[in-house]
């Protein structure tokens, strides 16, 4: 039996990723962007303290880059009224 493991095992960062994903899926643009900024700041802090290293660090940086790319034009001003 093969068990699939997440490479990121930091509870705090995983919780922030879950919040970003939920807000992103529900189209809560401001909240998703705020969570992304919080995730980026927390990741930097944990890297400086040495609590996120190696493959875990790469996993979280990949997630950060993915969400940054997805949210480039994720603003209310781009939203078109439907009426």
CSV table of C-alpha atoms in Angstrom, one decimal:
chain,number,residue,atom,x,y,z
A,1,UNK,CA,0.0,0.0,0.0
A,2,UNK,CA,1.3,3.4,-1.0
A,3,UNK,CA,0.5,6.4,1.2
A,4,UNK,CA,0.5,9.8,-0.3
A,5,UNK,CA,1.9,12.5,1.9
A,6,UNK,CA,1.8,16.2,1.6
A,7,UNK,CA,5.3,17.7,1.5
A,8,UNK,CA,4.2,20.6,3.6
A,9,UNK,CA,3.6,19.6,7.2
A,10,UNK,CA,3.4,23.0,8.9
A,11,UNK,CA,0.0,23.3,10.5
A,12,UNK,CA,-0.1,27.1,10.5
A,13,UNK,CA,0.8,27.4,6.8
A,14,UNK,CA,-1.7,24.6,5.9
A,15,UNK,CA,-4.4,26.4,7.7
A,16,UNK,CA,-3.7,29.6,5.8
A,17,UNK,CA,-3.7,27.7,2.5
A,18,UNK,CA,-7.1,26.3,3.4
A,19,UNK,CA,-8.4,29.8,4.1
A,20,UNK,CA,-7.0,31.1,0.8
A,21,UNK,CA,-8.6,28.3,-1.1
A,22,UNK,CA,-12.0,28.7,0.5
A,23,UNK,CA,-12.1,32.4,-0.1
A,24,UNK,CA,-10.8,32.0,-3.6
A,25,UNK,CA,-13.4,29.4,-4.5
A,26,UNK,CA,-16.2,31.5,-2.9
A,27,UNK,CA,-15.1,34.6,-4.9
A,28,UNK,CA,-14.2,36.6,-1.7
A,29,UNK,CA,-11.6,38.6,-3.4
A,30,UNK,CA,-10.4,40.9,-0.6
A,31,UNK,CA,-10.3,38.1,2.0
A,32,UNK,CA,-8.4,35.8,-0.4
A,33,UNK,CA,-5.8,38.5,-1.1
A,34,UNK,CA,-5.5,39.4,2.6
A,35,UNK,CA,-4.9,35.7,3.4
A,36,UNK,CA,-2.3,35.4,0.7
A,37,UNK,CA,-0.4,38.3,2.1
A,38,UNK,CA,-0.6,36.8,5.6
A,39,UNK,CA,0.6,33.4,4.1
A,40,UNK,CA,3.6,35.1,2.4
A,41,UNK,CA,4.6,37.0,5.6
A,42,UNK,CA,4.2,33.9,7.8
A,43,UNK,CA,6.2,31.8,5.3
A,44,UNK,CA,9.1,34.4,5.4
A,45,UNK,CA,9.1,34.4,9.2
A,46,UNK,CA,9.2,30.6,9.4
A,47,UNK,CA,12.0,30.4,6.8
A,48,UNK,CA,14.0,32.9,8.7
A,49,UNK,CA,13.6,30.9,11.9
A,50,UNK,CA,14.5,27.7,10.2
A,51,UNK,CA,11.2,26.0,10.8
A,52,UNK,CA,10.4,25.4,7.1
A,53,UNK,CA,13.3,23.8,5.2
A,54,UNK,CA,14.0,21.7,2.1
A,55,UNK,CA,11.1,20.1,0.2
A,56,UNK,CA,8.6,21.6,2.6
A,57,UNK,CA,9.9,25.1,1.8
A,58,UNK,CA,9.7,24.4,-1.9
A,59,UNK,CA,6.1,23.1,-1.6
A,60,UNK,CA,4.9,26.2,0.2
A,61,UNK,CA,6.8,28.5,-2.2
A,62,UNK,CA,5.2,26.7,-5.2
A,63,UNK,CA,1.8,27.2,-3.6
A,64,UNK,CA,2.5,30.9,-3.0
A,65,UNK,CA,3.6,31.4,-6.6
A,66,UNK,CA,0.5,29.5,-7.8
A,67,UNK,CA,-1.9,31.7,-5.9
A,68,UNK,CA,-0.1,34.9,-6.8
A,69,UNK,CA,-0.5,34.0,-10.5
A,70,UNK,CA,-4.1,33.2,-10.0
A,71,UNK,CA,-4.9,36.4,-8.2
A,72,UNK,CA,-3.1,38.8,-10.5
A,73,UNK,CA,-6.4,40.2,-11.8
A,74,UNK,CA,-8.5,39.1,-8.9
A,75,UNK,CA,-10.1,42.5,-8.1
A,76,UNK,CA,-13.6,44.0,-7.8
A,77,UNK,CA,-12.9,46.6,-10.5
A,78,UNK,CA,-12.5,43.9,-13.1
A,79,UNK,CA,-15.9,42.5,-12.2
A,80,UNK,CA,-18.6,43.3,-14.8
A,81,UNK,CA,-22.2,44.0,-13.6
A,82,UNK,CA,-24.7,41.5,-14.9
A,83,UNK,CA,-27.8,43.7,-14.9
